[in-house]
mmCIF file of C-alpha atoms in Angstrom:
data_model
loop_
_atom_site.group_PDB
_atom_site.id
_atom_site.type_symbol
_atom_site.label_atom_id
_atom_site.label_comp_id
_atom_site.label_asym_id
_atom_site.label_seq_id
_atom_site.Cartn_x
_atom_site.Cartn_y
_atom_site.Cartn_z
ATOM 1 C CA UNK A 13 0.000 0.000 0.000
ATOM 2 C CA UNK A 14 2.412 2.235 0.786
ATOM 3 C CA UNK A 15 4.425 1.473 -2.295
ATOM 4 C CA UNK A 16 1.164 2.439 -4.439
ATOM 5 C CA UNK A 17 0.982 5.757 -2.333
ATOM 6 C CA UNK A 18 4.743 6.479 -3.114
ATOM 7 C CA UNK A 19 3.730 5.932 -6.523
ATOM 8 C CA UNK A 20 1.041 8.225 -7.110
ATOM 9 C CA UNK A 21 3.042 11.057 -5.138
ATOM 10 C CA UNK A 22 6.078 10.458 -6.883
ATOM 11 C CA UNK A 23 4.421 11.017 -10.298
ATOM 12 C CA UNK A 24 2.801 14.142 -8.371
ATOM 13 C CA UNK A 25 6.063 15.834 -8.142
ATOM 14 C CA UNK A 26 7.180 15.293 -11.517
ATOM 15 C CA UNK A 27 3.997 16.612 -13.079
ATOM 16 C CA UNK A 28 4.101 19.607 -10.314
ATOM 17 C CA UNK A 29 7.122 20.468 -9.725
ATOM 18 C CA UNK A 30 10.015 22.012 -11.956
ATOM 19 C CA UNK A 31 13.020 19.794 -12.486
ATOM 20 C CA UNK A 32 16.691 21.429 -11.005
ATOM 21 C CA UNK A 33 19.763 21.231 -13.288
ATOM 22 C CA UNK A 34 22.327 20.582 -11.516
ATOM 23 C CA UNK A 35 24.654 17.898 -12.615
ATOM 24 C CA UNK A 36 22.291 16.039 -15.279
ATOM 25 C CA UNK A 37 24.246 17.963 -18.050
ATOM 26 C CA UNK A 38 27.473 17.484 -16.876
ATOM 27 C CA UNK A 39 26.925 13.354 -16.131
ATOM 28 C CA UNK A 40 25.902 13.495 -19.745
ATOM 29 C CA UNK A 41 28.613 15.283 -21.322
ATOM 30 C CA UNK A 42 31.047 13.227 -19.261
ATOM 31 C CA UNK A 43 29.421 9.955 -20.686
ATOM 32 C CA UNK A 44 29.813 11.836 -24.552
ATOM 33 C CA UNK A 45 33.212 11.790 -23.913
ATOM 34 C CA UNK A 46 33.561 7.677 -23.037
ATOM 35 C CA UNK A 47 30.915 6.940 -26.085
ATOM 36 C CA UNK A 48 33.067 9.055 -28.444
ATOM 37 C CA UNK A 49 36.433 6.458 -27.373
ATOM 38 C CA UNK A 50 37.942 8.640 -24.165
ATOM 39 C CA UNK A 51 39.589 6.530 -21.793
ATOM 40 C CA UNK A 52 41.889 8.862 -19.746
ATOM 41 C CA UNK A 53 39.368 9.876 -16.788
ATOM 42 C CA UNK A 54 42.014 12.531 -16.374
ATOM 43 C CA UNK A 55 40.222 14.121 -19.953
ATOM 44 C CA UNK A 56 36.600 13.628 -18.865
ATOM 45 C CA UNK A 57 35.033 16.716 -18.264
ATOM 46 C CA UNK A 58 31.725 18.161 -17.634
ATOM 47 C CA UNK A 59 30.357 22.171 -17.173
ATOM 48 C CA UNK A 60 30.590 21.837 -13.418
ATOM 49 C CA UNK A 61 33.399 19.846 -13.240
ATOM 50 C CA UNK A 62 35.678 16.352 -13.827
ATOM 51 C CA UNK A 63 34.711 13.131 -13.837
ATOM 52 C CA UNK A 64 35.165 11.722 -10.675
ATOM 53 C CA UNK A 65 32.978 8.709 -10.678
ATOM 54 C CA UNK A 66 33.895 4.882 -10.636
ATOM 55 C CA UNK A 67 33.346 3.208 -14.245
ATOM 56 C CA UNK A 68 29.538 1.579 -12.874
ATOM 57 C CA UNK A 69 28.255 5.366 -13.277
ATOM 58 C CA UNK A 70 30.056 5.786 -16.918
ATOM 59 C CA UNK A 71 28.344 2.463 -18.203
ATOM 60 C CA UNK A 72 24.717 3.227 -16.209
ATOM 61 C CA UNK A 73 24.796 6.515 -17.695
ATOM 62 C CA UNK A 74 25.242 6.247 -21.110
ATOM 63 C CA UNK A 75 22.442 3.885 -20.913
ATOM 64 C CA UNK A 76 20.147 6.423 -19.308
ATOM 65 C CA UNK A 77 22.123 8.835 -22.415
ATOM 66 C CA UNK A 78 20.758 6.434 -24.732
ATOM 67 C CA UNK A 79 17.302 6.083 -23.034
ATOM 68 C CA UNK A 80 16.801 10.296 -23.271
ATOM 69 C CA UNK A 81 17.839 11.026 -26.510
ATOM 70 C CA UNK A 82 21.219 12.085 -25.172
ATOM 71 C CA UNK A 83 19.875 13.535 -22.452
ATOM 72 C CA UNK A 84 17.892 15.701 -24.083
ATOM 73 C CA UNK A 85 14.488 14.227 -22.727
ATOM 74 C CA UNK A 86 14.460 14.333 -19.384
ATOM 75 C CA UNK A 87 10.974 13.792 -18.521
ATOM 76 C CA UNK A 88 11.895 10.277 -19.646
ATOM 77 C CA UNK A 89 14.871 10.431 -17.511
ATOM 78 C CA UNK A 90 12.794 11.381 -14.317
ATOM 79 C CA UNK A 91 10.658 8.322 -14.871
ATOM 80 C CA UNK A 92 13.448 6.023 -15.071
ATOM 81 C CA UNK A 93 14.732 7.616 -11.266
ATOM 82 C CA UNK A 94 11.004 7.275 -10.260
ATOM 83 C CA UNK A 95 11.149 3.726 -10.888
ATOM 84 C CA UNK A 96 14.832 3.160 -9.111
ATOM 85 C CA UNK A 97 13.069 5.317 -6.244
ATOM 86 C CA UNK A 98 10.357 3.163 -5.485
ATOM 87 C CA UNK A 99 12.546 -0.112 -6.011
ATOM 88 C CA UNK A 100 14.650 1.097 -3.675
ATOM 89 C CA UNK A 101 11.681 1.958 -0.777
ATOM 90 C CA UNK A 102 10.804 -1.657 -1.686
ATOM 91 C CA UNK A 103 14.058 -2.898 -0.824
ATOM 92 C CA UNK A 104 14.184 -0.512 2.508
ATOM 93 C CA UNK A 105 10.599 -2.019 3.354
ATOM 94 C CA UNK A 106 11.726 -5.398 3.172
ATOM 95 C CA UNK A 107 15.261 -4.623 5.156
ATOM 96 C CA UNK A 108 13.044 -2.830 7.440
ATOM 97 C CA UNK A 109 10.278 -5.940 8.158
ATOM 98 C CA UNK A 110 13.543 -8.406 8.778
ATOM 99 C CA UNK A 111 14.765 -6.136 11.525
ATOM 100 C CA UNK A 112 10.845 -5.940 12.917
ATOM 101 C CA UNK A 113 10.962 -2.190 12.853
ATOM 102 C CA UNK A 114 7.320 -1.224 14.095
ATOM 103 C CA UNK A 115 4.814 -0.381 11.389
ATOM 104 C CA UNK A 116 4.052 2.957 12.406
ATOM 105 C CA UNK A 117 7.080 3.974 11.805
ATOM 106 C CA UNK A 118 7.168 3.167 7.890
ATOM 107 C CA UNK A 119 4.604 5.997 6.469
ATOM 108 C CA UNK A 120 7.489 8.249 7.354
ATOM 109 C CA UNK A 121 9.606 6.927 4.306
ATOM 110 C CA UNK A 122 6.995 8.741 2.225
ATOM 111 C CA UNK A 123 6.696 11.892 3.677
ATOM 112 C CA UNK A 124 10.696 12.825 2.520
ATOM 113 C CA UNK A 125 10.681 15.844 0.560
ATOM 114 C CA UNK A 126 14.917 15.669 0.664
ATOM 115 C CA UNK A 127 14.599 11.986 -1.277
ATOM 116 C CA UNK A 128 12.027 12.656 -4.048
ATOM 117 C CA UNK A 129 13.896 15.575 -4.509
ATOM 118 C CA UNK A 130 17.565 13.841 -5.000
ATOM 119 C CA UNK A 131 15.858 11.385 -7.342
ATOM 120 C CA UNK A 132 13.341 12.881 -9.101
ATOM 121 C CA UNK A 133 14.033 16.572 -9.008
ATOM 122 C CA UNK A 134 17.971 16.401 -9.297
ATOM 123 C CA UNK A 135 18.796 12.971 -11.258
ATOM 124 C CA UNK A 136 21.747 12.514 -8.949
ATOM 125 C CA UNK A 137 23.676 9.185 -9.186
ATOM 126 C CA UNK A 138 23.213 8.844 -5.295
ATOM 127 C CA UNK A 139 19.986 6.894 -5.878
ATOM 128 C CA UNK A 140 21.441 4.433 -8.238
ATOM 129 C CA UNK A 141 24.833 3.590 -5.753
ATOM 130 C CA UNK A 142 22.686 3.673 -2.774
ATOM 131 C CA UNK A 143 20.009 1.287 -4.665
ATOM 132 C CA UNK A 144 23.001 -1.634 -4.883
ATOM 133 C CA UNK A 145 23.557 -0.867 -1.730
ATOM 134 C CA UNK A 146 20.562 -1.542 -0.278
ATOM 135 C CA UNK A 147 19.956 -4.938 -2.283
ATOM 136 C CA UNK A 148 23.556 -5.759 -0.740
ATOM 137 C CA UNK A 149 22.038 -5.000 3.200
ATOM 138 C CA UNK A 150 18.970 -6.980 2.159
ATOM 139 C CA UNK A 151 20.756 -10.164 0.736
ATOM 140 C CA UNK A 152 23.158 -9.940 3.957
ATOM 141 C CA UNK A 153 20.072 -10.976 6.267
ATOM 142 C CA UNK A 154 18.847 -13.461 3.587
ATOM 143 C CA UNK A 155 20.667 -16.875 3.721
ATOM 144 C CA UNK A 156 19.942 -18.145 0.892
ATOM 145 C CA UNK A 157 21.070 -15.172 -1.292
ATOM 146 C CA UNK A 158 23.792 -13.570 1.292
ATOM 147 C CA UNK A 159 26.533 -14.759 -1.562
ATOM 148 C CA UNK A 160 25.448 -12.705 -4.104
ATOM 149 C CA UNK A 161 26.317 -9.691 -1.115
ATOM 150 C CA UNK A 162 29.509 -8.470 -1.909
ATOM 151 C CA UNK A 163 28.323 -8.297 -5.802
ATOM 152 C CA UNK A 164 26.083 -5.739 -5.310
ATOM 153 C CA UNK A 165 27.855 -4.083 -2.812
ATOM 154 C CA UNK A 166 30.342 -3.530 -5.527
ATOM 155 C CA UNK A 167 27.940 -2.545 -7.831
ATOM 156 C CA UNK A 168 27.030 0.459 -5.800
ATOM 157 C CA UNK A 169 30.876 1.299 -5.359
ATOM 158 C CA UNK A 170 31.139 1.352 -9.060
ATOM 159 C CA UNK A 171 28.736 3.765 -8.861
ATOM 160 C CA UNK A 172 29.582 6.336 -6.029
ATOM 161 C CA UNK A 173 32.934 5.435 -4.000
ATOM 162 C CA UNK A 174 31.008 6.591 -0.639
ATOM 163 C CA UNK A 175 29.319 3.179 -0.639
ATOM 164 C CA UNK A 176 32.595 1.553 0.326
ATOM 165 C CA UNK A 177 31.958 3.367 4.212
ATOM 166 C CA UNK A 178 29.484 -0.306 4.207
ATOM 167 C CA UNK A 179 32.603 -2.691 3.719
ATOM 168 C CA UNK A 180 33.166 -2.935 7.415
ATOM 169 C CA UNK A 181 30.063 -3.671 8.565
ATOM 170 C CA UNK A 182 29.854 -5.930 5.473
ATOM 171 C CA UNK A 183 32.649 -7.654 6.516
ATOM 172 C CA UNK A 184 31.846 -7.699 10.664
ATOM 173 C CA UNK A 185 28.493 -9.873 8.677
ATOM 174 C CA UNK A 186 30.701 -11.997 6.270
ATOM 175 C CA UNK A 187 32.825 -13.354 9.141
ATOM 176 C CA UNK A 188 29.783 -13.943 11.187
ATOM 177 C CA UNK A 189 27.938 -15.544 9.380
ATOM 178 C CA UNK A 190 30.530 -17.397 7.260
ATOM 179 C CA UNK A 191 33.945 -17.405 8.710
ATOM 180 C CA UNK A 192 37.302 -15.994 7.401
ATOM 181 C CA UNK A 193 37.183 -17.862 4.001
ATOM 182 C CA UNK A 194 33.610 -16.767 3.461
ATOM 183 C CA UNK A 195 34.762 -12.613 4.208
ATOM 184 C CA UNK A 196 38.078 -13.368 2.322
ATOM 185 C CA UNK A 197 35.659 -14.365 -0.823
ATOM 186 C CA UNK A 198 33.529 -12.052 -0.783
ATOM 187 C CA UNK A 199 36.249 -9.025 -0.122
ATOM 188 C CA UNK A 200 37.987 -10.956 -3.815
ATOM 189 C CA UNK A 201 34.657 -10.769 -5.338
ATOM 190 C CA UNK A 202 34.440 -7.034 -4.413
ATOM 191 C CA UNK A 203 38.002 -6.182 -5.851
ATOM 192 C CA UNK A 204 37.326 -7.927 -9.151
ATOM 193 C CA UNK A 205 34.486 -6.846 -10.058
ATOM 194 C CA UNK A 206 35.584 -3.707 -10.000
ATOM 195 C CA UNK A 207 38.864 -4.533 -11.869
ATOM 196 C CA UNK A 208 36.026 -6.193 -14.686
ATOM 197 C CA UNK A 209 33.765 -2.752 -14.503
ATOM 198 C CA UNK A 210 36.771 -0.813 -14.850
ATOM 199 C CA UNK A 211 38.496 -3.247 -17.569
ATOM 200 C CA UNK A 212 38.534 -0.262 -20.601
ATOM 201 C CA UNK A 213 40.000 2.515 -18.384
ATOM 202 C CA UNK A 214 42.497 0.537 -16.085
ATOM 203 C CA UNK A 215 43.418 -1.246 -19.079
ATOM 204 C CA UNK A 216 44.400 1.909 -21.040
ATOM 205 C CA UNK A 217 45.492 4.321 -18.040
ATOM 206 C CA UNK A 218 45.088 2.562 -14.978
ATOM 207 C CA UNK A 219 46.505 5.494 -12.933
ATOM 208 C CA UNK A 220 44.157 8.179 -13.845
ATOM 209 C CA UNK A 221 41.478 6.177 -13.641
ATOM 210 C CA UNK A 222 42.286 4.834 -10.306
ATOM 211 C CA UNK A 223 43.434 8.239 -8.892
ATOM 212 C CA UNK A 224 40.316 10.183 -9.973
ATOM 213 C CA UNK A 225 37.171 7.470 -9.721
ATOM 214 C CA UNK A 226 38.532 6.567 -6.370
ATOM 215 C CA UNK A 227 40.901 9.723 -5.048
ATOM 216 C CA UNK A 228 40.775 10.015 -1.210
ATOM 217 C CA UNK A 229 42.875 13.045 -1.130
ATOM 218 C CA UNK A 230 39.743 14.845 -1.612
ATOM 219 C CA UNK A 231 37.639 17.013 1.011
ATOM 220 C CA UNK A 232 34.155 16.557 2.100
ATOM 221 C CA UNK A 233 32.782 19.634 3.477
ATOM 222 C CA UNK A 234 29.015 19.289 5.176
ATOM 223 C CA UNK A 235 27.056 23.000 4.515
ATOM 224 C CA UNK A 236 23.647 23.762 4.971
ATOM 225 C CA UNK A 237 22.000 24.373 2.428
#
């Protein structure tokens, strides 16, 4: 039910309420310069900046570049986040009924202005990483899929490096659950797949790549906004 209310709300907003440019332009022209045979990361550019995402948000992209026109139609575009929204409230629902989190407290996942706006409204790649990341949390308190964990927990690291801040507590599960060999595995599995994502630009200039998709140098600063 409340999936169905998300739903209709969701489609609300985009009807009602103006898309924000803020980095859907530069994502795109990014992803123009992969498509048209760029591999140094240290040439990828954009109006607002570099290219400073792992190789998951090149290849997701230029599908959602093909899906738009080149980005021109973003209507389409904000459909395509509405869906990844509500798949990924269906995935917190779910992680949220295995932990037995009292069911008044889940009508306040709809009532998030902040989220429909980061999907919806902005077109960020937050949504996308965070999605894998949330199918990772899920299959960690699933037996019978808890292999298939560190998969999409690299998924969402190929798509936004701040999803790696899970890899402990991924790990304090792995080892619980399975031992050392199990954490060692799935830790392997992690690595490379992201060697496999990243095979075109670590093949071609494995420094640049490596030193701007994943640069730790960098500073986060929180403002309010």
């Amino acid at each position: 039910m409340l999936l169905v209310v998300e739903a209709i709300l969701t489609y609300a907003i985009i009807q009602r309420v103006s898309y924000t440019e803020i980095d859907w332009q530069t994502y795109m022209q990014q992803v123009h310069g992969v498509l048209g045979g760029e591999r140094n990361y240290t040439k990828l550019q954009g109006d607002t900046g570099p290219l400073v995402y792992p190789a998951g948000f090149v290849w997701i992209y230029s599908l959602l570049c093909a899906l738009t026109n080149n980005g021109t139609h973003v209507r389409r575009a904000q459909y395509v986040f509405m869906g990844i929204y509500l798949a990924t409230q269906a995935l917190v629902l779910m992680i949220y009924r295995r932990a037995r989190v009292p069911p008044l407290v889940l009508p306040l996942l709809v009532v998030s202005k902040r989220l429909h706006s980061i999907f919806v409204l902005r077109l960020f790649n937050d949504p996308v990483a965070m999605l894998f990341a949330y199918a990772a949390v899920l299959s960690m308190t699933r037996t019978g899929i808890r292999r298939w964990s560190g998969l999409l927990l690299s998924l969402g690291i190929a798509v936004k490096m701040n999803v790696q801040l899970l890899l402990p507590g991924a790990a304090f599960v792995w080892w619980r659950t399975g031992g050392l060999r199990t954490t060692v595995v799935q830790l392997v599995v992690v690595a490379l797949s992201q060697v496999v994502i990243a095979a075109p630009f670590v093949y071609a200039f494995p420094h640049e790549y490596v030193a701007r998709a994943f640069e730790y140098t960098r500073q986060f600063n929180f403002v309010w906004t």
